[in-house]
Amino acid sequence: EPEVTQTPSHQVTQMGQEVILRCVPISNHLYFYWYRQILGQKVEFLVSFYNNEISEKSEIFDDQFSVERPDGSNFTLKIRSTKLEDSAMYFCASSTGQRRGDTQYFGPGTRLTVL
Amino acid sequence: AQKVTQAQTEISVVEKEDVTLDCVYETRDTTYYLFWYKQPPSGELVFLIRRNSFDEQNEISGRYSWNFQKSTSSFNFTITASQVVDSAVYFCALSMIPGANNLFFGTGTRLTVIP
């Protein structure tokens, strides 16, 4: 069964460093998303991406964040200058995008630790 | 405004007991989707069910059942004859139509099934 994959599973970085989190969505899906979950808290929406551009973004997704689909398979989240409060689990998700409300399938997550 | 409330932070049951996880949502939209996701200790988010606002039929899938009641804005999840493998955090989520395709998650209910 097709699944969303994410790399790395765990990333440790120093405050102020740039990190890139990578995701490979399910191959026939058209909508891609990033969510984050601070330890012990709920999952929060960051950004959605469709047709090579941002579709929606939350207040969390400020100028420090960017997303890109550099090729036909990868979908990346870049944090330019990490802060301590960026420490969280980051989930990538994808959906077919044929209609709103389609089920989003999540990857296993990348745990980001900012020291 | 949209909101998902899972008032039960933690629940513990003994194996083989039935357990119901509550979810109450708020939205001004007449068209929306509701979801349940499971987050086992390994951390990934596993899709369980998707239900649209026009379909109030209850659904049963094996030991899992869902009770959707628009009159009380609730979408409760029952596990029958619980098993240790059911131990996880369960999230209820809401997606509105029209609008952003992002999911609004509740704070989750941590279920512990004691052998």
PDB file of C-alpha atoms in Angstrom:
ATOM      1  CA  GLU A   1       0.000   0.000   0.000  1.00  0.00           C
ATOM      2  CA  PRO A   2       1.404   3.419  -0.966  1.00  0.00           C
ATOM      3  CA  GLU A   3       2.532   5.566   1.918  1.00  0.00           C
ATOM      4  CA  VAL A   4       4.027   8.937   2.678  1.00  0.00           C
ATOM      5  CA  THR A   5       7.675   8.779   3.672  1.00  0.00           C
ATOM      6  CA  GLN A   6       9.748  11.334   5.543  1.00  0.00           C
ATOM      7  CA  THR A   7      13.447  11.809   6.149  1.00  0.00           C
ATOM      8  CA  PRO A   8      15.203  12.093   8.452  1.00  0.00           C
ATOM      9  CA  SER A   9      13.273  10.517  11.299  1.00  0.00           C
ATOM     10  CA  HIS A  10      15.143  12.669  13.791  1.00  0.00           C
ATOM     11  CA  GLN A  11      17.082  15.877  13.209  1.00  0.00           C
ATOM     12  CA  VAL A  12      19.118  17.661  15.836  1.00  0.00           C
ATOM     13  CA  THR A  13      20.328  21.164  15.073  1.00  0.00           C
ATOM     14  CA  GLN A  14      21.749  24.222  16.746  1.00  0.00           C
ATOM     15  CA  MET A  15      19.641  27.335  17.160  1.00  0.00           C
ATOM     16  CA  GLY A  16      20.041  29.627  14.167  1.00  0.00           C
ATOM     17  CA  GLN A  17      20.867  26.841  11.738  1.00  0.00           C
ATOM     18  CA  GLU A  18      18.859  26.027   8.645  1.00  0.00           C
ATOM     19  CA  VAL A  19      17.123  22.684   8.369  1.00  0.00           C
ATOM     20  CA  ILE A  20      15.378  20.974   5.499  1.00  0.00           C
ATOM     21  CA  LEU A  21      12.824  18.286   6.178  1.00  0.00           C
ATOM     22  CA  ARG A  22      12.014  15.991   3.315  1.00  0.00           C
ATOM     23  CA  CYS A  23       8.876  14.155   2.326  1.00  0.00           C
ATOM     24  CA  VAL A  24       7.842  11.900  -0.509  1.00  0.00           C
ATOM     25  CA  PRO A  25       4.042  12.080  -0.857  1.00  0.00           C
ATOM     26  CA  ILE A  26       1.928   9.284  -2.286  1.00  0.00           C
ATOM     27  CA  SER A  27       2.618   9.289  -6.010  1.00  0.00           C
ATOM     28  CA  ASN A  28      -0.818  10.114  -7.443  1.00  0.00           C
ATOM     29  CA  HIS A  29      -1.669  12.714  -4.813  1.00  0.00           C
ATOM     30  CA  LEU A  30      -1.884  16.366  -5.754  1.00  0.00           C
ATOM     31  CA  TYR A  31      -2.208  18.182  -2.418  1.00  0.00           C
ATOM     32  CA  PHE A  32       0.631  18.244   0.070  1.00  0.00           C
ATOM     33  CA  TYR A  33       0.714  19.517   3.632  1.00  0.00           C
ATOM     34  CA  TRP A  34       2.991  20.143   6.554  1.00  0.00           C
ATOM     35  CA  TYR A  35       1.788  19.968  10.135  1.00  0.00           C
ATOM     36  CA  ARG A  36       3.668  20.174  13.394  1.00  0.00           C
ATOM     37  CA  GLN A  37       3.090  18.738  16.835  1.00  0.00           C
ATOM     38  CA  ILE A  38       4.895  20.195  19.798  1.00  0.00           C
ATOM     39  CA  LEU A  39       5.531  17.450  22.346  1.00  0.00           C
ATOM     40  CA  GLY A  40       2.349  16.472  24.127  1.00  0.00           C
ATOM     41  CA  GLN A  41       0.195  18.953  22.228  1.00  0.00           C
ATOM     42  CA  LYS A  42      -2.218  18.801  19.335  1.00  0.00           C
ATOM     43  CA  VAL A  43      -1.312  18.628  15.682  1.00  0.00           C
ATOM     44  CA  GLU A  44      -1.264  22.070  14.029  1.00  0.00           C
ATOM     45  CA  PHE A  45      -1.545  22.947  10.360  1.00  0.00           C
ATOM     46  CA  LEU A  46       1.367  24.826   8.810  1.00  0.00           C
ATOM     47  CA  VAL A  47       0.879  24.937   5.056  1.00  0.00           C
ATOM     48  CA  SER A  48      -0.768  23.286   2.093  1.00  0.00           C
ATOM     49  CA  PHE A  49       0.679  23.115  -1.392  1.00  0.00           C
ATOM     50  CA  TYR A  50      -1.008  22.493  -4.721  1.00  0.00           C
ATOM     51  CA  ASN A  51       0.042  22.926  -8.316  1.00  0.00           C
ATOM     52  CA  ASN A  52       3.500  24.104  -7.306  1.00  0.00           C
ATOM     53  CA  GLU A  53       2.359  26.891  -5.056  1.00  0.00           C
ATOM     54  CA  ILE A  54       1.185  27.477  -1.522  1.00  0.00           C
ATOM     55  CA  SER A  55      -2.562  26.995  -1.251  1.00  0.00           C
ATOM     56  CA  GLU A  56      -3.076  27.938   2.391  1.00  0.00           C
ATOM     57  CA  LYS A  57      -0.835  28.747   5.321  1.00  0.00           C
ATOM     58  CA  SER A  58      -1.339  29.304   9.012  1.00  0.00           C
ATOM     59  CA  GLU A  59      -0.064  32.070  11.267  1.00  0.00           C
ATOM     60  CA  ILE A  60       2.709  29.732  12.369  1.00  0.00           C
ATOM     61  CA  PHE A  61       4.097  29.606   8.831  1.00  0.00           C
ATOM     62  CA  ASP A  62       6.037  32.871   8.897  1.00  0.00           C
ATOM     63  CA  ASP A  63       8.953  34.081   6.796  1.00  0.00           C
ATOM     64  CA  GLN A  64      11.280  31.594   8.451  1.00  0.00           C
ATOM     65  CA  PHE A  65       9.477  28.757   6.734  1.00  0.00           C
ATOM     66  CA  SER A  66       9.353  27.824   3.083  1.00  0.00           C
ATOM     67  CA  VAL A  67       8.200  24.850   1.076  1.00  0.00           C
ATOM     68  CA  GLU A  68       9.302  23.508  -2.239  1.00  0.00           C
ATOM     69  CA  ARG A  69       8.697  20.663  -4.615  1.00  0.00           C
ATOM     70  CA  PRO A  70      12.163  20.463  -6.151  1.00  0.00           C
ATOM     71  CA  ASP A  71      11.363  17.516  -8.378  1.00  0.00           C
ATOM     72  CA  GLY A  72       8.513  15.198  -9.239  1.00  0.00           C
ATOM     73  CA  SER A  73       8.592  13.273  -6.002  1.00  0.00           C
ATOM     74  CA  ASN A  74       9.995  15.280  -3.092  1.00  0.00           C
ATOM     75  CA  PHE A  75       8.264  17.925  -1.012  1.00  0.00           C
ATOM     76  CA  THR A  76      10.435  19.864   1.427  1.00  0.00           C
ATOM     77  CA  LEU A  77       9.982  22.152   4.398  1.00  0.00           C
ATOM     78  CA  LYS A  78      12.824  24.556   5.112  1.00  0.00           C
ATOM     79  CA  ILE A  79      13.295  26.456   8.328  1.00  0.00           C
ATOM     80  CA  ARG A  80      15.837  29.183   7.689  1.00  0.00           C
ATOM     81  CA  SER A  81      17.003  30.041  11.181  1.00  0.00           C
ATOM     82  CA  THR A  82      15.748  27.595  13.751  1.00  0.00           C
ATOM     83  CA  LYS A  83      14.585  28.674  17.161  1.00  0.00           C
ATOM     84  CA  LEU A  84      14.192  26.650  20.321  1.00  0.00           C
ATOM     85  CA  GLU A  85      10.432  26.782  19.940  1.00  0.00           C
ATOM     86  CA  ASP A  86      10.666  25.077  16.547  1.00  0.00           C
ATOM     87  CA  SER A  87      11.409  21.822  18.352  1.00  0.00           C
ATOM     88  CA  ALA A  88       8.518  19.563  17.433  1.00  0.00           C
ATOM     89  CA  MET A  89       7.426  16.611  15.368  1.00  0.00           C
ATOM     90  CA  TYR A  90       6.817  17.655  11.784  1.00  0.00           C
ATOM     91  CA  PHE A  91       4.369  15.652   9.748  1.00  0.00           C
ATOM     92  CA  CYS A  92       3.986  15.655   6.010  1.00  0.00           C
ATOM     93  CA  ALA A  93       0.654  14.600   4.529  1.00  0.00           C
ATOM     94  CA  SER A  94      -0.845  14.234   1.100  1.00  0.00           C
ATOM     95  CA  SER A  95      -4.296  13.843  -0.417  1.00  0.00           C
ATOM     96  CA  THR A  96      -5.631  13.155  -3.862  1.00  0.00           C
ATOM     97  CA  GLY A  97      -6.854  16.709  -4.077  1.00  0.00           C
ATOM     98  CA  GLN A  98      -9.809  15.805  -6.236  1.00  0.00           C
ATOM     99  CA  ARG A  99     -12.090  17.562  -3.824  1.00  0.00           C
ATOM    100  CA  ARG A 100     -11.812  19.348  -0.536  1.00  0.00           C
ATOM    101  CA  GLY A 101     -12.260  17.156   2.476  1.00  0.00           C
ATOM    102  CA  ASP A 102     -10.294  14.333   0.919  1.00  0.00           C
ATOM    103  CA  THR A 103      -8.512  12.152   3.404  1.00  0.00           C
ATOM    104  CA  GLN A 104      -5.008  13.269   4.235  1.00  0.00           C
ATOM    105  CA  TYR A 105      -2.500  10.489   4.726  1.00  0.00           C
ATOM    106  CA  PHE A 106       0.360  11.263   7.031  1.00  0.00           C
ATOM    107  CA  GLY A 107       3.982  10.273   7.018  1.00  0.00           C
ATOM    108  CA  PRO A 108       5.763   8.931  10.104  1.00  0.00           C
ATOM    109  CA  GLY A 109       7.071  12.384  11.036  1.00  0.00           C
ATOM    110  CA  THR A 110      10.444  14.007  11.595  1.00  0.00           C
ATOM    111  CA  ARG A 111      11.335  14.883  15.144  1.00  0.00           C
ATOM    112  CA  LEU A 112      13.227  18.171  15.119  1.00  0.00           C
ATOM    113  CA  THR A 113      15.257  19.065  18.184  1.00  0.00           C
ATOM    114  CA  VAL A 114      16.738  22.560  18.337  1.00  0.00           C
ATOM    115  CA  LEU A 115      19.497  23.014  20.919  1.00  0.00           C
TER     116      LEU A 115
ATOM    117  CA  ALA B   1     -14.614  29.956  13.910  1.00  0.00           C
ATOM    118  CA  GLN B   2     -13.895  26.258  14.048  1.00  0.00           C
ATOM    119  CA  LYS B   3     -12.939  24.221  17.041  1.00  0.00           C
ATOM    120  CA  VAL B   4     -12.612  20.593  18.040  1.00  0.00           C
ATOM    121  CA  THR B   5     -12.888  19.634  21.688  1.00  0.00           C
ATOM    122  CA  GLN B   6     -11.790  16.331  23.139  1.00  0.00           C
ATOM    123  CA  ALA B   7     -12.548  16.790  26.796  1.00  0.00           C
ATOM    124  CA  GLN B   8     -11.096  13.444  27.871  1.00  0.00           C
ATOM    125  CA  THR B   9      -7.368  13.934  28.212  1.00  0.00           C
ATOM    126  CA  GLU B  10      -6.570  10.402  29.358  1.00  0.00           C
ATOM    127  CA  ILE B  11      -8.601   7.234  29.714  1.00  0.00           C
ATOM    128  CA  SER B  12      -7.521   3.901  31.145  1.00  0.00           C
ATOM    129  CA  VAL B  13      -9.495   0.724  30.672  1.00  0.00           C
ATOM    130  CA  VAL B  14      -8.875  -2.927  31.340  1.00  0.00           C
ATOM    131  CA  GLU B  15      -8.521  -5.148  28.311  1.00  0.00           C
ATOM    132  CA  LYS B  16     -11.828  -6.316  26.825  1.00  0.00           C
ATOM    133  CA  GLU B  17     -13.733  -3.352  28.209  1.00  0.00           C
ATOM    134  CA  ASP B  18     -15.581  -1.052  25.827  1.00  0.00           C
ATOM    135  CA  VAL B  19     -14.512   2.574  25.704  1.00  0.00           C
ATOM    136  CA  THR B  20     -15.955   5.678  24.071  1.00  0.00           C
ATOM    137  CA  LEU B  21     -13.861   8.674  23.084  1.00  0.00           C
ATOM    138  CA  ASP B  22     -15.775  11.920  22.831  1.00  0.00           C
ATOM    139  CA  CYS B  23     -15.394  14.599  20.183  1.00  0.00           C
ATOM    140  CA  VAL B  24     -17.380  17.818  20.008  1.00  0.00           C
ATOM    141  CA  TYR B  25     -16.861  20.265  17.176  1.00  0.00           C
ATOM    142  CA  GLU B  26     -17.833  23.821  16.312  1.00  0.00           C
ATOM    143  CA  THR B  27     -18.215  25.243  12.843  1.00  0.00           C
ATOM    144  CA  ARG B  28     -20.469  27.730  11.106  1.00  0.00           C
ATOM    145  CA  ASP B  29     -20.268  25.850   7.842  1.00  0.00           C
ATOM    146  CA  THR B  30     -22.981  23.469   6.752  1.00  0.00           C
ATOM    147  CA  THR B  31     -20.578  21.323   4.783  1.00  0.00           C
ATOM    148  CA  TYR B  32     -17.613  19.797   6.552  1.00  0.00           C
ATOM    149  CA  TYR B  33     -15.750  16.573   7.134  1.00  0.00           C
ATOM    150  CA  LEU B  34     -14.819  14.892  10.367  1.00  0.00           C
ATOM    151  CA  PHE B  35     -11.928  12.519  10.879  1.00  0.00           C
ATOM    152  CA  TRP B  36     -10.390  10.290  13.495  1.00  0.00           C
ATOM    153  CA  TYR B  37      -6.681   9.530  13.551  1.00  0.00           C
ATOM    154  CA  LYS B  38      -4.735   7.196  15.808  1.00  0.00           C
ATOM    155  CA  GLN B  39      -1.237   8.027  17.042  1.00  0.00           C
ATOM    156  CA  PRO B  40       0.395   4.914  18.531  1.00  0.00           C
ATOM    157  CA  PRO B  41       3.503   5.180  20.713  1.00  0.00           C
ATOM    158  CA  SER B  42       5.667   4.994  17.587  1.00  0.00           C
ATOM    159  CA  GLY B  43       4.370   8.453  16.687  1.00  0.00           C
ATOM    160  CA  GLU B  44       2.837   8.192  13.249  1.00  0.00           C
ATOM    161  CA  LEU B  45      -0.697   9.364  12.494  1.00  0.00           C
ATOM    162  CA  VAL B  46      -2.941   6.617  11.205  1.00  0.00           C
ATOM    163  CA  PHE B  47      -6.181   7.473   9.445  1.00  0.00           C
ATOM    164  CA  LEU B  48      -9.231   5.697  10.878  1.00  0.00           C
ATOM    165  CA  ILE B  49     -12.356   7.263   9.416  1.00  0.00           C
ATOM    166  CA  ARG B  50     -13.739  10.182   7.406  1.00  0.00           C
ATOM    167  CA  ARG B  51     -17.356  11.296   7.597  1.00  0.00           C
ATOM    168  CA  ASN B  52     -19.099  14.147   5.774  1.00  0.00           C
ATOM    169  CA  SER B  53     -21.662  16.401   7.390  1.00  0.00           C
ATOM    170  CA  PHE B  54     -24.525  15.063   5.295  1.00  0.00           C
ATOM    171  CA  ASP B  55     -24.053  11.483   6.348  1.00  0.00           C
ATOM    172  CA  GLU B  56     -25.232  10.868   9.885  1.00  0.00           C
ATOM    173  CA  GLN B  57     -25.296   7.134   9.627  1.00  0.00           C
ATOM    174  CA  ASN B  58     -23.272   5.414  12.263  1.00  0.00           C
ATOM    175  CA  GLU B  59     -20.407   3.320  11.012  1.00  0.00           C
ATOM    176  CA  ILE B  60     -18.927   0.113  12.276  1.00  0.00           C
ATOM    177  CA  SER B  61     -15.583  -1.340  11.285  1.00  0.00           C
ATOM    178  CA  GLY B  62     -14.695  -4.428  13.233  1.00  0.00           C
ATOM    179  CA  ARG B  63     -14.319  -3.424  16.871  1.00  0.00           C
ATOM    180  CA  TYR B  64     -14.539   0.268  15.994  1.00  0.00           C
ATOM    181  CA  SER B  65     -17.737   2.258  15.677  1.00  0.00           C
ATOM    182  CA  TRP B  66     -18.523   5.907  15.240  1.00  0.00           C
ATOM    183  CA  ASN B  67     -21.603   7.851  16.307  1.00  0.00           C
ATOM    184  CA  PHE B  68     -22.149  11.123  14.440  1.00  0.00           C
ATOM    185  CA  GLN B  69     -24.868  13.421  15.775  1.00  0.00           C
ATOM    186  CA  LYS B  70     -25.240  16.818  14.142  1.00  0.00           C
ATOM    187  CA  SER B  71     -27.815  17.894  16.727  1.00  0.00           C
ATOM    188  CA  THR B  72     -25.144  17.808  19.431  1.00  0.00           C
ATOM    189  CA  SER B  73     -22.158  18.470  17.135  1.00  0.00           C
ATOM    190  CA  SER B  74     -20.540  15.278  18.282  1.00  0.00           C
ATOM    191  CA  PHE B  75     -18.598  12.537  16.546  1.00  0.00           C
ATOM    192  CA  ASN B  76     -17.823   9.917  19.159  1.00  0.00           C
ATOM    193  CA  PHE B  77     -15.639   6.869  18.712  1.00  0.00           C
ATOM    194  CA  THR B  78     -16.230   3.570  20.493  1.00  0.00           C
ATOM    195  CA  ILE B  79     -13.816   0.674  20.736  1.00  0.00           C
ATOM    196  CA  THR B  80     -15.472  -2.584  21.687  1.00  0.00           C
ATOM    197  CA  ALA B  81     -13.555  -5.257  23.558  1.00  0.00           C
ATOM    198  CA  SER B  82     -10.444  -3.124  23.805  1.00  0.00           C
ATOM    199  CA  GLN B  83      -7.010  -4.634  23.305  1.00  0.00           C
ATOM    200  CA  VAL B  84      -3.558  -3.574  24.424  1.00  0.00           C
ATOM    201  CA  VAL B  85      -2.733  -2.635  20.822  1.00  0.00           C
ATOM    202  CA  ASP B  86      -5.445   0.007  21.005  1.00  0.00           C
ATOM    203  CA  SER B  87      -3.286   1.994  23.415  1.00  0.00           C
ATOM    204  CA  ALA B  88      -2.571   5.252  21.619  1.00  0.00           C
ATOM    205  CA  VAL B  89      -3.521   8.885  21.402  1.00  0.00           C
ATOM    206  CA  TYR B  90      -6.654   9.403  19.343  1.00  0.00           C
ATOM    207  CA  PHE B  91      -7.291  12.676  17.542  1.00  0.00           C
ATOM    208  CA  CYS B  92     -10.546  13.975  16.163  1.00  0.00           C
ATOM    209  CA  ALA B  93     -10.193  16.505  13.323  1.00  0.00           C
ATOM    210  CA  LEU B  94     -12.410  18.824  11.273  1.00  0.00           C
ATOM    211  CA  SER B  95     -12.110  20.057   7.696  1.00  0.00           C
ATOM    212  CA  MET B  96     -14.505  22.699   6.330  1.00  0.00           C
ATOM    213  CA  ILE B  97     -15.930  23.051   2.843  1.00  0.00           C
ATOM    214  CA  PRO B  98     -15.460  25.535   1.289  1.00  0.00           C
ATOM    215  CA  GLY B  99     -12.352  26.901   2.799  1.00  0.00           C
ATOM    216  CA  ALA B 100      -8.880  25.753   3.443  1.00  0.00           C
ATOM    217  CA  ASN B 101      -8.298  22.069   3.086  1.00  0.00           C
ATOM    218  CA  ASN B 102      -6.347  21.927   6.307  1.00  0.00           C
ATOM    219  CA  LEU B 103      -7.393  19.829   9.259  1.00  0.00           C
ATOM    220  CA  PHE B 104      -8.214  21.303  12.652  1.00  0.00           C
ATOM    221  CA  PHE B 105      -7.260  18.794  15.290  1.00  0.00           C
ATOM    222  CA  GLY B 106      -8.526  18.338  18.799  1.00  0.00           C
ATOM    223  CA  THR B 107      -6.079  17.975  21.656  1.00  0.00           C
ATOM    224  CA  GLY B 108      -6.333  14.207  21.605  1.00  0.00           C
ATOM    225  CA  THR B 109      -7.305  11.515  24.090  1.00  0.00           C
ATOM    226  CA  ARG B 110      -4.639   9.186  25.386  1.00  0.00           C
ATOM    227  CA  LEU B 111      -6.090   5.704  25.761  1.00  0.00           C
ATOM    228  CA  THR B 112      -4.271   3.140  27.845  1.00  0.00           C
ATOM    229  CA  VAL B 113      -5.521  -0.423  27.754  1.00  0.00           C
ATOM    230  CA  ILE B 114      -4.294  -2.394  30.721  1.00  0.00           C
ATOM    231  CA  PRO B 115      -3.778  -6.132  30.202  1.00  0.00           C
TER     232      PRO B 115
END
